[in-house]
Every structure is written in C-alpha cells, then in structure tokens.
Amino acid sequence: MIDARKLVIAIDGPAGAGKSTIASRLARKLGYVNLESGAMYRALALKAIMNDVSFDESAPLLKLAENSKIELQPRIDGNRVLLDTEDVSRRIRERDVTEGASRVSLHPAVREWMVARQRELGVNGGVIMEGRDIGTVVFPNAELKIFLDADPKVRAERRIEQVQAKNPDAAKALAEELKRRDQRDSTRVASPLAPAADAVVLDSSKLSVEEVLTRIEELILERTAAAKRS
Ligand code: DC
C-alpha cells in the first residue's frame, strides 16, 4: 500500500510552464519537499563561470561537478541553493547562468552525475521534483508524473512578468532566449525534454495556478486510492 505522504511526484515541462510555482504550492499543501533539479544544473554552470571552465567541454565539467557540493533546501517560495556552502539562490537565476545551465545539461556524463544525486534526494519519497527528465529518467517509477506545458507565448509573458522586464526590447530578448533554450532542451540527444509515456499532460495556458493544483490533487487522490485497491 502506498502511503499518501510518501509518493514521488515528477513534474516536467518547458521553462515558464509554472513548474516551480506548482511544485512549491503543492509541497506546502501535502507536507512534501519540493526539489528543483534545474537549480543543480544552474549551480554547476555558475561554478563553471567562476572557474573559467567552458560550458561545452564534458570532462572538465564532470570534474568540476565531482568536486562540488550542491545543496537544495526546500523553502515555501522555491529552493535555497548552496554551492560549496555559499548561498547562490539569486545569482543562479541570472541570464548568463540560465544560458550556461542549458548548455552544461547537454553532456551525458554531467547528466549521469546529476541524476545519481537527484535519485539520492528522492529515496524516501514525499518528494515533488521538477525538471525536464524526472518522469523519463530520474524517477521512471514515480507514482505520479505531470508534464506541465503552456503555449510559448504565454510562457514568455510569464517570464517577462517574473523578471519585470520593462522595456519592449528586453521583453523581446527574453522571449527569444526562452525559445532558444526550449529548442536546445527538447532536441538534445541525452534525455531531451519530453513527456513520459505515462505522464499526465496538463496545459496551463488557460488555467490558473489554483486550477492546476486542483487537478493534480485529484490525480493524487486517484493514484492513492488505486494503489490501496491493488
Ligand atoms: O528548470 P530550469 O529552468 O531552472 O533549468 C535550467 C536548465 O537546466 C534547463 O534549461 C535545462 C536543464 N535541466 C535539465 O536538463 N534537466 C532537468 N531535470 C532540469 C533542468
């Protein structure tokens, strides 16, 4: 029997679909921990910038990862991220790191290292992990897999609002960056962004946060009841 408080919930999807907001709200409601796997790729990209290591070379990046301590501390409004004990939560959201995270995540060896760390974080269940490959690779046996999608235009608008890009040029640049990153994340050879075969695809373009949460809670109840019956 599955303990309702011990499920592993995977939330995957492109940037700006609302994964972090949904994961942290859901975690608060359920008493789960929310873990942003993307923050780990971001922390490695920051470390590469700090050490002048290229985003495009797998072996030095892997070495850098192996010599790093990347910690995620779940908080009500997202994850606090520590890189070698330094709080880098804000710095990793900046544009250079965002671009770098998408590039370091292309390397299979880097991904393997990340996936191993991410699995360790989920061993006890009670976890909502969000990212790009959580349902497909990190937790293929997750009890619930959500693929949260949204129209690219809507996602760009949300990002623009989030970073409070005020002038049209900045907003346009942001929309283009998002598009480029989506393209890279979903066409890479290693674990490209894609819904798992057994994921529930939710399009949040026209749904409020509350509506998405309600739908996911219904799914959790269904899954828990089904597990009790079997
Ligand atoms: O979710 P995010 O925007 O913080 O992720 C940053 C980058 O990290 C994203 O462009 C692709 C990569 N990523 C990944 O490849 N796999 C994950 N599970 C999470 C993120």
JSON list of C-alpha atoms and ligand atoms in Angstrom, two decimals:
[
{"chain": "A", "resi": 1, "resn": "MET", "atom": "CA", "xyz": [0.00, 0.00, 0.00]},
{"chain": "A", "resi": 2, "resn": "ILE", "atom": "CA", "xyz": [1.24, 3.46, -0.86]},
{"chain": "A", "resi": 3, "resn": "ASP", "atom": "CA", "xyz": [1.43, 5.96, 1.97]},
{"chain": "A", "resi": 4, "resn": "ALA", "atom": "CA", "xyz": [-0.15, 9.14, 0.56]},
{"chain": "A", "resi": 5, "resn": "ARG", "atom": "CA", "xyz": [2.59, 11.16, 2.18]},
{"chain": "A", "resi": 6, "resn": "LYS", "atom": "CA", "xyz": [5.36, 9.20, 0.58]},
{"chain": "A", "resi": 7, "resn": "LEU", "atom": "CA", "xyz": [4.68, 9.45, -3.11]},
{"chain": "A", "resi": 8, "resn": "VAL", "atom": "CA", "xyz": [7.25, 10.60, -5.59]},
{"chain": "A", "resi": 9, "resn": "ILE", "atom": "CA", "xyz": [5.72, 13.20, -7.89]},
{"chain": "A", "resi": 10, "resn": "ALA", "atom": "CA", "xyz": [7.56, 14.20, -11.06]},
{"chain": "A", "resi": 11, "resn": "ILE", "atom": "CA", "xyz": [6.76, 17.49, -12.74]},
{"chain": "A", "resi": 12, "resn": "ASP", "atom": "CA", "xyz": [8.44, 18.06, -16.08]},
{"chain": "A", "resi": 13, "resn": "GLY", "atom": "CA", "xyz": [7.95, 20.68, -18.72]},
{"chain": "A", "resi": 14, "resn": "PRO", "atom": "CA", "xyz": [9.50, 23.62, -20.54]},
{"chain": "A", "resi": 15, "resn": "ALA", "atom": "CA", "xyz": [10.64, 26.86, -18.94]},
{"chain": "A", "resi": 16, "resn": "GLY", "atom": "CA", "xyz": [7.84, 29.15, -17.83]},
{"chain": "A", "resi": 17, "resn": "ALA", "atom": "CA", "xyz": [5.13, 26.49, -17.71]},
{"chain": "A", "resi": 18, "resn": "GLY", "atom": "CA", "xyz": [4.70, 27.12, -13.97]},
{"chain": "A", "resi": 19, "resn": "LYS", "atom": "CA", "xyz": [6.54, 24.07, -12.59]},
{"chain": "A", "resi": 20, "resn": "SER", "atom": "CA", "xyz": [8.25, 25.81, -9.66]},
{"chain": "A", "resi": 21, "resn": "THR", "atom": "CA", "xyz": [5.13, 27.63, -8.54]},
{"chain": "A", "resi": 22, "resn": "ILE", "atom": "CA", "xyz": [3.04, 24.48, -8.70]},
{"chain": "A", "resi": 23, "resn": "ALA", "atom": "CA", "xyz": [5.71, 22.30, -7.06]},
{"chain": "A", "resi": 24, "resn": "SER", "atom": "CA", "xyz": [6.20, 24.63, -4.11]},
{"chain": "A", "resi": 25, "resn": "ARG", "atom": "CA", "xyz": [2.46, 25.22, -3.57]},
{"chain": "A", "resi": 26, "resn": "LEU", "atom": "CA", "xyz": [1.73, 21.52, -3.79]},
{"chain": "A", "resi": 27, "resn": "ALA", "atom": "CA", "xyz": [4.58, 20.66, -1.45]},
{"chain": "A", "resi": 28, "resn": "ARG", "atom": "CA", "xyz": [3.25, 23.11, 1.11]},
{"chain": "A", "resi": 29, "resn": "LYS", "atom": "CA", "xyz": [-0.23, 21.58, 0.92]},
{"chain": "A", "resi": 30, "resn": "LEU", "atom": "CA", "xyz": [0.95, 17.99, 1.13]},
{"chain": "A", "resi": 31, "resn": "GLY", "atom": "CA", "xyz": [3.84, 18.40, 3.51]},
{"chain": "A", "resi": 32, "resn": "TYR", "atom": "CA", "xyz": [6.25, 17.22, 0.83]},
{"chain": "A", "resi": 33, "resn": "VAL", "atom": "CA", "xyz": [9.63, 18.62, -0.13]},
{"chain": "A", "resi": 34, "resn": "ASN", "atom": "CA", "xyz": [9.92, 20.39, -3.47]},
{"chain": "A", "resi": 35, "resn": "LEU", "atom": "CA", "xyz": [13.17, 19.99, -5.32]},
{"chain": "A", "resi": 36, "resn": "GLU", "atom": "CA", "xyz": [14.18, 21.98, -8.38]},
{"chain": "A", "resi": 37, "resn": "SER", "atom": "CA", "xyz": [16.53, 19.79, -10.36]},
{"chain": "A", "resi": 38, "resn": "GLY", "atom": "CA", "xyz": [17.25, 22.68, -12.74]},
{"chain": "A", "resi": 39, "resn": "ALA", "atom": "CA", "xyz": [18.86, 24.58, -9.87]},
{"chain": "A", "resi": 40, "resn": "MET", "atom": "CA", "xyz": [21.56, 21.90, -9.74]},
{"chain": "A", "resi": 41, "resn": "TYR", "atom": "CA", "xyz": [22.44, 22.42, -13.41]},
{"chain": "A", "resi": 42, "resn": "ARG", "atom": "CA", "xyz": [22.39, 26.14, -12.73]},
{"chain": "A", "resi": 43, "resn": "ALA", "atom": "CA", "xyz": [24.77, 25.77, -9.78]},
{"chain": "A", "resi": 44, "resn": "LEU", "atom": "CA", "xyz": [27.20, 23.79, -11.94]},
{"chain": "A", "resi": 45, "resn": "ALA", "atom": "CA", "xyz": [27.01, 26.41, -14.69]},
{"chain": "A", "resi": 46, "resn": "LEU", "atom": "CA", "xyz": [27.81, 29.10, -12.12]},
{"chain": "A", "resi": 47, "resn": "LYS", "atom": "CA", "xyz": [30.77, 27.12, -10.87]},
{"chain": "A", "resi": 48, "resn": "ALA", "atom": "CA", "xyz": [31.99, 26.77, -14.48]},
{"chain": "A", "resi": 49, "resn": "ILE", "atom": "CA", "xyz": [31.77, 30.57, -14.88]},
{"chain": "A", "resi": 50, "resn": "MET", "atom": "CA", "xyz": [33.64, 31.11, -11.63]},
{"chain": "A", "resi": 51, "resn": "ASN", "atom": "CA", "xyz": [36.39, 28.68, -12.64]},
{"chain": "A", "resi": 52, "resn": "ASP", "atom": "CA", "xyz": [36.59, 29.68, -16.27]},
{"chain": "A", "resi": 53, "resn": "VAL", "atom": "CA", "xyz": [35.54, 26.23, -17.46]},
{"chain": "A", "resi": 54, "resn": "SER", "atom": "CA", "xyz": [33.82, 26.01, -20.86]},
{"chain": "A", "resi": 55, "resn": "PHE", "atom": "CA", "xyz": [30.14, 25.01, -20.94]},
{"chain": "A", "resi": 56, "resn": "ASP", "atom": "CA", "xyz": [30.95, 22.89, -23.96]},
{"chain": "A", "resi": 57, "resn": "GLU", "atom": "CA", "xyz": [33.58, 20.51, -22.56]},
{"chain": "A", "resi": 58, "resn": "SER", "atom": "CA", "xyz": [32.24, 17.47, -20.83]},
{"chain": "A", "resi": 59, "resn": "ALA", "atom": "CA", "xyz": [35.30, 16.11, -18.94]},
{"chain": "A", "resi": 60, "resn": "PRO", "atom": "CA", "xyz": [36.28, 19.34, -17.11]},
{"chain": "A", "resi": 61, "resn": "LEU", "atom": "CA", "xyz": [32.62, 19.96, -16.27]},
{"chain": "A", "resi": 62, "resn": "LEU", "atom": "CA", "xyz": [32.25, 16.50, -14.80]},
{"chain": "A", "resi": 63, "resn": "LYS", "atom": "CA", "xyz": [35.39, 17.00, -12.73]},
{"chain": "A", "resi": 64, "resn": "LEU", "atom": "CA", "xyz": [34.01, 20.31, -11.53]},
{"chain": "A", "resi": 65, "resn": "ALA", "atom": "CA", "xyz": [30.72, 18.64, -10.57]},
{"chain": "A", "resi": 66, "resn": "GLU", "atom": "CA", "xyz": [32.52, 15.88, -8.69]},
{"chain": "A", "resi": 67, "resn": "ASN", "atom": "CA", "xyz": [34.41, 18.47, -6.70]},
{"chain": "A", "resi": 68, "resn": "SER", "atom": "CA", "xyz": [31.29, 20.49, -5.87]},
{"chain": "A", "resi": 69, "resn": "LYS", "atom": "CA", "xyz": [28.79, 20.42, -3.08]},
{"chain": "A", "resi": 70, "resn": "ILE", "atom": "CA", "xyz": [25.40, 21.38, -4.46]},
{"chain": "A", "resi": 71, "resn": "GLU", "atom": "CA", "xyz": [22.59, 21.52, -1.92]},
{"chain": "A", "resi": 72, "resn": "LEU", "atom": "CA", "xyz": [18.90, 22.24, -2.40]},
{"chain": "A", "resi": 73, "resn": "GLN", "atom": "CA", "xyz": [16.99, 23.48, 0.61]},
{"chain": "A", "resi": 74, "resn": "PRO", "atom": "CA", "xyz": [13.23, 23.48, 0.03]},
{"chain": "A", "resi": 75, "resn": "ARG", "atom": "CA", "xyz": [11.55, 26.72, 1.03]},
{"chain": "A", "resi": 76, "resn": "ILE", "atom": "CA", "xyz": [7.98, 28.00, 0.75]},
{"chain": "A", "resi": 77, "resn": "ASP", "atom": "CA", "xyz": [8.83, 30.10, -2.28]},
{"chain": "A", "resi": 78, "resn": "GLY", "atom": "CA", "xyz": [11.21, 27.71, -4.04]},
{"chain": "A", "resi": 79, "resn": "ASN", "atom": "CA", "xyz": [14.63, 26.28, -3.29]},
{"chain": "A", "resi": 80, "resn": "ARG", "atom": "CA", "xyz": [17.51, 27.87, -1.47]},
{"chain": "A", "resi": 81, "resn": "VAL", "atom": "CA", "xyz": [20.59, 26.73, -3.37]},
{"chain": "A", "resi": 82, "resn": "LEU", "atom": "CA", "xyz": [24.01, 26.32, -1.80]},
{"chain": "A", "resi": 83, "resn": "LEU", "atom": "CA", "xyz": [27.12, 25.86, -3.89]},
{"chain": "A", "resi": 84, "resn": "ASP", "atom": "CA", "xyz": [30.07, 24.77, -1.74]},
{"chain": "A", "resi": 85, "resn": "THR", "atom": "CA", "xyz": [28.12, 26.19, 1.24]},
{"chain": "A", "resi": 86, "resn": "GLU", "atom": "CA", "xyz": [27.64, 29.61, -0.38]},
{"chain": "A", "resi": 87, "resn": "ASP", "atom": "CA", "xyz": [24.06, 30.78, -0.94]},
{"chain": "A", "resi": 88, "resn": "VAL", "atom": "CA", "xyz": [23.78, 31.28, -4.72]},
{"chain": "A", "resi": 89, "resn": "SER", "atom": "CA", "xyz": [19.97, 31.24, -4.90]},
{"chain": "A", "resi": 90, "resn": "ARG", "atom": "CA", "xyz": [19.69, 34.63, -6.57]},
{"chain": "A", "resi": 91, "resn": "ARG", "atom": "CA", "xyz": [22.82, 34.55, -8.68]},
{"chain": "A", "resi": 92, "resn": "ILE", "atom": "CA", "xyz": [21.82, 31.33, -10.45]},
{"chain": "A", "resi": 93, "resn": "ARG", "atom": "CA", "xyz": [18.68, 32.97, -11.85]},
{"chain": "A", "resi": 94, "resn": "GLU", "atom": "CA", "xyz": [20.69, 35.47, -13.89]},
{"chain": "A", "resi": 95, "resn": "ARG", "atom": "CA", "xyz": [20.89, 35.26, -17.66]},
{"chain": "A", "resi": 96, "resn": "ASP", "atom": "CA", "xyz": [24.45, 34.04, -18.07]},
{"chain": "A", "resi": 97, "resn": "VAL", "atom": "CA", "xyz": [23.80, 31.16, -15.67]},
{"chain": "A", "resi": 98, "resn": "THR", "atom": "CA", "xyz": [20.43, 30.36, -17.28]},
{"chain": "A", "resi": 99, "resn": "GLU", "atom": "CA", "xyz": [22.10, 30.00, -20.67]},
{"chain": "A", "resi": 100, "resn": "GLY", "atom": "CA", "xyz": [25.01, 28.04, -19.13]},
{"chain": "A", "resi": 101, "resn": "ALA", "atom": "CA", "xyz": [22.68, 25.61, -17.34]},
{"chain": "A", "resi": 102, "resn": "SER", "atom": "CA", "xyz": [21.01, 24.67, -20.59]},
{"chain": "A", "resi": 103, "resn": "ARG", "atom": "CA", "xyz": [24.43, 24.10, -22.18]},
{"chain": "A", "resi": 104, "resn": "VAL", "atom": "CA", "xyz": [26.06, 22.09, -19.38]},
{"chain": "A", "resi": 105, "resn": "SER", "atom": "CA", "xyz": [22.95, 19.89, -19.29]},
{"chain": "A", "resi": 106, "resn": "LEU", "atom": "CA", "xyz": [23.67, 18.67, -22.83]},
{"chain": "A", "resi": 107, "resn": "HIS", "atom": "CA", "xyz": [26.54, 16.43, -21.69]},
{"chain": "A", "resi": 108, "resn": "PRO", "atom": "CA", "xyz": [25.57, 12.82, -20.92]},
{"chain": "A", "resi": 109, "resn": "ALA", "atom": "CA", "xyz": [28.33, 12.46, -18.29]},
{"chain": "A", "resi": 110, "resn": "VAL", "atom": "CA", "xyz": [27.15, 15.58, -16.46]},
{"chain": "A", "resi": 111, "resn": "ARG", "atom": "CA", "xyz": [23.55, 14.34, -16.61]},
{"chain": "A", "resi": 112, "resn": "GLU", "atom": "CA", "xyz": [24.54, 10.96, -15.20]},
{"chain": "A", "resi": 113, "resn": "TRP", "atom": "CA", "xyz": [26.19, 12.65, -12.23]},
{"chain": "A", "resi": 114, "resn": "MET", "atom": "CA", "xyz": [23.16, 14.89, -11.67]},
{"chain": "A", "resi": 115, "resn": "VAL", "atom": "CA", "xyz": [20.67, 12.03, -11.97]},
{"chain": "A", "resi": 116, "resn": "ALA", "atom": "CA", "xyz": [22.56, 9.99, -9.36]},
{"chain": "A", "resi": 117, "resn": "ARG", "atom": "CA", "xyz": [22.43, 12.93, -6.90]},
{"chain": "A", "resi": 118, "resn": "GLN", "atom": "CA", "xyz": [18.76, 13.57, -7.67]},
{"chain": "A", "resi": 119, "resn": "ARG", "atom": "CA", "xyz": [17.83, 9.94, -7.04]},
{"chain": "A", "resi": 120, "resn": "GLU", "atom": "CA", "xyz": [19.51, 10.11, -3.64]},
{"chain": "A", "resi": 121, "resn": "LEU", "atom": "CA", "xyz": [17.25, 13.05, -2.78]},
{"chain": "A", "resi": 122, "resn": "GLY", "atom": "CA", "xyz": [14.13, 11.04, -3.62]},
{"chain": "A", "resi": 123, "resn": "VAL", "atom": "CA", "xyz": [14.85, 7.75, -1.86]},
{"chain": "A", "resi": 124, "resn": "ASN", "atom": "CA", "xyz": [12.40, 8.32, 0.97]},
{"chain": "A", "resi": 125, "resn": "GLY", "atom": "CA", "xyz": [9.52, 9.62, -1.15]},
{"chain": "A", "resi": 126, "resn": "GLY", "atom": "CA", "xyz": [7.39, 12.55, -0.07]},
{"chain": "A", "resi": 127, "resn": "VAL", "atom": "CA", "xyz": [9.10, 14.45, -2.85]},
{"chain": "A", "resi": 128, "resn": "ILE", "atom": "CA", "xyz": [7.97, 16.63, -5.72]},
{"chain": "A", "resi": 129, "resn": "MET", "atom": "CA", "xyz": [10.84, 17.01, -8.12]},
{"chain": "A", "resi": 130, "resn": "GLU", "atom": "CA", "xyz": [10.60, 19.27, -11.12]},
{"chain": "A", "resi": 131, "resn": "GLY", "atom": "CA", "xyz": [12.75, 19.40, -14.19]},
{"chain": "A", "resi": 132, "resn": "ARG", "atom": "CA", "xyz": [12.96, 18.06, -17.72]},
{"chain": "A", "resi": 133, "resn": "ASP", "atom": "CA", "xyz": [13.73, 14.34, -17.31]},
{"chain": "A", "resi": 134, "resn": "ILE", "atom": "CA", "xyz": [12.29, 13.49, -13.92]},
{"chain": "A", "resi": 135, "resn": "GLY", "atom": "CA", "xyz": [9.49, 11.24, -15.16]},
{"chain": "A", "resi": 136, "resn": "THR", "atom": "CA", "xyz": [11.52, 9.77, -18.01]},
{"chain": "A", "resi": 137, "resn": "VAL", "atom": "CA", "xyz": [14.93, 9.19, -16.39]},
{"chain": "A", "resi": 138, "resn": "VAL", "atom": "CA", "xyz": [15.35, 10.25, -12.76]},
{"chain": "A", "resi": 139, "resn": "PHE", "atom": "CA", "xyz": [12.21, 8.61, -11.34]},
{"chain": "A", "resi": 140, "resn": "PRO", "atom": "CA", "xyz": [10.73, 6.36, -14.04]},
{"chain": "A", "resi": 141, "resn": "ASN", "atom": "CA", "xyz": [8.67, 4.67, -11.30]},
{"chain": "A", "resi": 142, "resn": "ALA", "atom": "CA", "xyz": [7.26, 7.88, -9.84]},
{"chain": "A", "resi": 143, "resn": "GLU", "atom": "CA", "xyz": [3.68, 7.32, -8.70]},
{"chain": "A", "resi": 144, "resn": "LEU", "atom": "CA", "xyz": [2.52, 10.46, -10.48]},
{"chain": "A", "resi": 145, "resn": "LYS", "atom": "CA", "xyz": [4.08, 12.15, -13.47]},
{"chain": "A", "resi": 146, "resn": "ILE", "atom": "CA", "xyz": [2.86, 15.50, -14.65]},
{"chain": "A", "resi": 147, "resn": "PHE", "atom": "CA", "xyz": [4.01, 17.14, -17.85]},
{"chain": "A", "resi": 148, "resn": "LEU", "atom": "CA", "xyz": [3.15, 20.78, -17.41]},
{"chain": "A", "resi": 149, "resn": "ASP", "atom": "CA", "xyz": [3.06, 22.62, -20.69]},
{"chain": "A", "resi": 150, "resn": "ALA", "atom": "CA", "xyz": [1.86, 26.02, -21.88]},
{"chain": "A", "resi": 151, "resn": "ASP", "atom": "CA", "xyz": [1.74, 27.99, -25.07]},
{"chain": "A", "resi": 152, "resn": "PRO", "atom": "CA", "xyz": [5.20, 29.51, -25.82]},
{"chain": "A", "resi": 153, "resn": "LYS", "atom": "CA", "xyz": [3.68, 32.99, -25.94]},
{"chain": "A", "resi": 154, "resn": "VAL", "atom": "CA", "xyz": [2.09, 32.58, -22.52]},
{"chain": "A", "resi": 155, "resn": "ARG", "atom": "CA", "xyz": [5.33, 31.20, -21.08]},
{"chain": "A", "resi": 156, "resn": "ALA", "atom": "CA", "xyz": [7.32, 34.12, -22.42]},
{"chain": "A", "resi": 157, "resn": "GLU", "atom": "CA", "xyz": [4.80, 36.56, -20.93]},
{"chain": "A", "resi": 158, "resn": "ARG", "atom": "CA", "xyz": [5.04, 34.89, -17.54]},
{"chain": "A", "resi": 159, "resn": "ARG", "atom": "CA", "xyz": [8.84, 35.08, -17.60]},
{"chain": "A", "resi": 160, "resn": "ILE", "atom": "CA", "xyz": [8.72, 38.74, -18.60]},
{"chain": "A", "resi": 161, "resn": "GLU", "atom": "CA", "xyz": [6.41, 39.46, -15.70]},
{"chain": "A", "resi": 162, "resn": "GLN", "atom": "CA", "xyz": [8.53, 37.39, -13.32]},
{"chain": "A", "resi": 163, "resn": "VAL", "atom": "CA", "xyz": [11.74, 39.28, -14.07]},
{"chain": "A", "resi": 164, "resn": "GLN", "atom": "CA", "xyz": [9.84, 42.54, -14.50]},
{"chain": "A", "resi": 165, "resn": "ALA", "atom": "CA", "xyz": [11.33, 43.24, -17.92]},
{"chain": "A", "resi": 166, "resn": "LYS", "atom": "CA", "xyz": [10.00, 46.71, -18.50]},
{"chain": "A", "resi": 167, "resn": "ASN", "atom": "CA", "xyz": [11.03, 47.79, -21.99]},
{"chain": "A", "resi": 168, "resn": "PRO", "atom": "CA", "xyz": [9.91, 46.03, -25.17]},
{"chain": "A", "resi": 169, "resn": "ASP", "atom": "CA", "xyz": [13.47, 45.24, -26.28]},
{"chain": "A", "resi": 170, "resn": "ALA", "atom": "CA", "xyz": [14.27, 43.43, -23.04]},
{"chain": "A", "resi": 171, "resn": "ALA", "atom": "CA", "xyz": [10.97, 41.56, -23.27]},
{"chain": "A", "resi": 172, "resn": "LYS", "atom": "CA", "xyz": [11.68, 40.55, -26.87]},
{"chain": "A", "resi": 173, "resn": "ALA", "atom": "CA", "xyz": [15.20, 39.36, -25.99]},
{"chain": "A", "resi": 174, "resn": "LEU", "atom": "CA", "xyz": [13.78, 37.31, -23.13]},
{"chain": "A", "resi": 175, "resn": "ALA", "atom": "CA", "xyz": [11.18, 35.66, -25.37]},
{"chain": "A", "resi": 176, "resn": "GLU", "atom": "CA", "xyz": [13.90, 34.78, -27.87]},
{"chain": "A", "resi": 177, "resn": "GLU", "atom": "CA", "xyz": [16.16, 33.34, -25.16]},
{"chain": "A", "resi": 178, "resn": "LEU", "atom": "CA", "xyz": [13.33, 31.21, -23.89]},
{"chain": "A", "resi": 179, "resn": "LYS", "atom": "CA", "xyz": [12.64, 29.90, -27.38]},
{"chain": "A", "resi": 180, "resn": "ARG", "atom": "CA", "xyz": [16.32, 29.06, -27.94]},
{"chain": "A", "resi": 181, "resn": "ARG", "atom": "CA", "xyz": [16.58, 27.30, -24.61]},
{"chain": "A", "resi": 182, "resn": "ASP", "atom": "CA", "xyz": [13.40, 25.30, -25.25]},
{"chain": "A", "resi": 183, "resn": "GLN", "atom": "CA", "xyz": [14.75, 24.25, -28.60]},
{"chain": "A", "resi": 184, "resn": "ARG", "atom": "CA", "xyz": [18.06, 23.13, -27.08]},
{"chain": "A", "resi": 185, "resn": "ASP", "atom": "CA", "xyz": [16.43, 21.34, -24.11]},
{"chain": "A", "resi": 186, "resn": "SER", "atom": "CA", "xyz": [13.99, 19.44, -26.27]},
{"chain": "A", "resi": 187, "resn": "THR", "atom": "CA", "xyz": [16.24, 18.47, -29.18]},
{"chain": "A", "resi": 188, "resn": "ARG", "atom": "CA", "xyz": [19.37, 17.37, -27.29]},
{"chain": "A", "resi": 189, "resn": "VAL", "atom": "CA", "xyz": [20.47, 13.78, -27.69]},
{"chain": "A", "resi": 190, "resn": "ALA", "atom": "CA", "xyz": [20.69, 12.93, -23.98]},
{"chain": "A", "resi": 191, "resn": "SER", "atom": "CA", "xyz": [17.32, 12.85, -22.19]},
{"chain": "A", "resi": 192, "resn": "PRO", "atom": "CA", "xyz": [15.55, 15.53, -24.21]},
{"chain": "A", "resi": 193, "resn": "LEU", "atom": "CA", "xyz": [12.55, 17.24, -22.68]},
{"chain": "A", "resi": 194, "resn": "ALA", "atom": "CA", "xyz": [9.56, 15.03, -23.48]},
{"chain": "A", "resi": 195, "resn": "PRO", "atom": "CA", "xyz": [6.56, 13.69, -21.59]},
{"chain": "A", "resi": 196, "resn": "ALA", "atom": "CA", "xyz": [6.98, 10.18, -20.20]},
{"chain": "A", "resi": 197, "resn": "ALA", "atom": "CA", "xyz": [4.62, 7.69, -21.84]},
{"chain": "A", "resi": 198, "resn": "ASP", "atom": "CA", "xyz": [2.62, 7.51, -18.60]},
{"chain": "A", "resi": 199, "resn": "ALA", "atom": "CA", "xyz": [2.67, 11.23, -17.79]},
{"chain": "A", "resi": 200, "resn": "VAL", "atom": "CA", "xyz": [-0.49, 13.28, -17.48]},
{"chain": "A", "resi": 201, "resn": "VAL", "atom": "CA", "xyz": [-0.10, 16.28, -19.76]},
{"chain": "A", "resi": 202, "resn": "LEU", "atom": "CA", "xyz": [-1.59, 19.48, -18.40]},
{"chain": "A", "resi": 203, "resn": "ASP", "atom": "CA", "xyz": [-1.68, 22.64, -20.46]},
{"chain": "A", "resi": 204, "resn": "SER", "atom": "CA", "xyz": [-1.56, 25.58, -18.07]},
{"chain": "A", "resi": 205, "resn": "SER", "atom": "CA", "xyz": [-2.02, 28.26, -20.77]},
{"chain": "A", "resi": 206, "resn": "LYS", "atom": "CA", "xyz": [-5.59, 28.93, -19.79]},
{"chain": "A", "resi": 207, "resn": "LEU", "atom": "CA", "xyz": [-5.58, 27.56, -16.26]},
{"chain": "A", "resi": 208, "resn": "SER", "atom": "CA", "xyz": [-4.98, 29.45, -13.04]},
{"chain": "A", "resi": 209, "resn": "VAL", "atom": "CA", "xyz": [-2.47, 28.12, -10.51]},
{"chain": "A", "resi": 210, "resn": "GLU", "atom": "CA", "xyz": [-5.43, 27.06, -8.35]},
{"chain": "A", "resi": 211, "resn": "GLU", "atom": "CA", "xyz": [-6.98, 25.11, -11.21]},
{"chain": "A", "resi": 212, "resn": "VAL", "atom": "CA", "xyz": [-3.73, 23.27, -11.96]},
{"chain": "A", "resi": 213, "resn": "LEU", "atom": "CA", "xyz": [-3.33, 22.47, -8.26]},
{"chain": "A", "resi": 214, "resn": "THR", "atom": "CA", "xyz": [-6.88, 21.14, -8.00]},
{"chain": "A", "resi": 215, "resn": "ARG", "atom": "CA", "xyz": [-6.35, 18.88, -11.00]},
{"chain": "A", "resi": 216, "resn": "ILE", "atom": "CA", "xyz": [-3.11, 17.48, -9.59]},
{"chain": "A", "resi": 217, "resn": "GLU", "atom": "CA", "xyz": [-4.68, 16.91, -6.19]},
{"chain": "A", "resi": 218, "resn": "GLU", "atom": "CA", "xyz": [-7.48, 14.94, -7.85]},
{"chain": "A", "resi": 219, "resn": "LEU", "atom": "CA", "xyz": [-4.85, 12.83, -9.59]},
{"chain": "A", "resi": 220, "resn": "ILE", "atom": "CA", "xyz": [-3.03, 12.21, -6.31]},
{"chain": "A", "resi": 221, "resn": "LEU", "atom": "CA", "xyz": [-6.26, 11.02, -4.70]},
{"chain": "A", "resi": 222, "resn": "GLU", "atom": "CA", "xyz": [-6.97, 8.73, -7.66]},
{"chain": "A", "resi": 223, "resn": "ARG", "atom": "CA", "xyz": [-3.47, 7.25, -7.58]},
{"chain": "A", "resi": 224, "resn": "THR", "atom": "CA", "xyz": [-3.54, 6.71, -3.83]},
{"chain": "A", "resi": 225, "resn": "ALA", "atom": "CA", "xyz": [-6.99, 5.05, -3.99]},
{"chain": "A", "resi": 226, "resn": "ALA", "atom": "CA", "xyz": [-5.91, 2.82, -6.89]},
{"chain": "A", "resi": 227, "resn": "ALA", "atom": "CA", "xyz": [-2.78, 1.75, -5.02]},
{"chain": "A", "resi": 228, "resn": "LYS", "atom": "CA", "xyz": [-4.85, 0.88, -1.93]},
{"chain": "A", "resi": 229, "resn": "ARG", "atom": "CA", "xyz": [-7.18, -1.29, -4.04]},
{"chain": "A", "resi": 230, "resn": "SER", "atom": "CA", "xyz": [-4.37, -3.26, -5.67]},
{"chain": "B", "resi": 1, "resn": "DC", "atom": "O1", "xyz": [14.29, 24.43, -14.75]},
{"chain": "B", "resi": 1, "resn": "DC", "atom": "P1", "xyz": [15.40, 25.44, -15.03]},
{"chain": "B", "resi": 1, "resn": "DC", "atom": "O2", "xyz": [14.98, 26.50, -15.98]},
{"chain": "B", "resi": 1, "resn": "DC", "atom": "O3", "xyz": [15.97, 26.01, -13.78]},
{"chain": "B", "resi": 1, "resn": "DC", "atom": "O4", "xyz": [16.54, 24.57, -15.72]},
{"chain": "B", "resi": 1, "resn": "DC", "atom": "C1", "xyz": [17.74, 25.14, -16.18]},
{"chain": "B", "resi": 1, "resn": "DC", "atom": "C2", "xyz": [18.32, 24.27, -17.31]},
{"chain": "B", "resi": 1, "resn": "DC", "atom": "O5", "xyz": [18.74, 23.02, -16.77]},
{"chain": "B", "resi": 1, "resn": "DC", "atom": "C3", "xyz": [17.34, 23.93, -18.42]},
{"chain": "B", "resi": 1, "resn": "DC", "atom": "O6", "xyz": [17.46, 24.85, -19.48]},
{"chain": "B", "resi": 1, "resn": "DC", "atom": "C4", "xyz": [17.71, 22.54, -18.83]},
{"chain": "B", "resi": 1, "resn": "DC", "atom": "C5", "xyz": [18.43, 21.95, -17.66]},
{"chain": "B", "resi": 1, "resn": "DC", "atom": "N1", "xyz": [17.69, 20.93, -16.94]},
{"chain": "B", "resi": 1, "resn": "DC", "atom": "C6", "xyz": [17.78, 19.65, -17.40]},
{"chain": "B", "resi": 1, "resn": "DC", "atom": "O7", "xyz": [18.40, 19.40, -18.43]},
{"chain": "B", "resi": 1, "resn": "DC", "atom": "N2", "xyz": [17.18, 18.64, -16.72]},
{"chain": "B", "resi": 1, "resn": "DC", "atom": "C7", "xyz": [16.48, 18.89, -15.62]},
{"chain": "B", "resi": 1, "resn": "DC", "atom": "N3", "xyz": [15.91, 17.87, -14.96]},
{"chain": "B", "resi": 1, "resn": "DC", "atom": "C8", "xyz": [16.34, 20.20, -15.15]},
{"chain": "B", "resi": 1, "resn": "DC", "atom": "C9", "xyz": [16.95, 21.21, -15.85]}
]
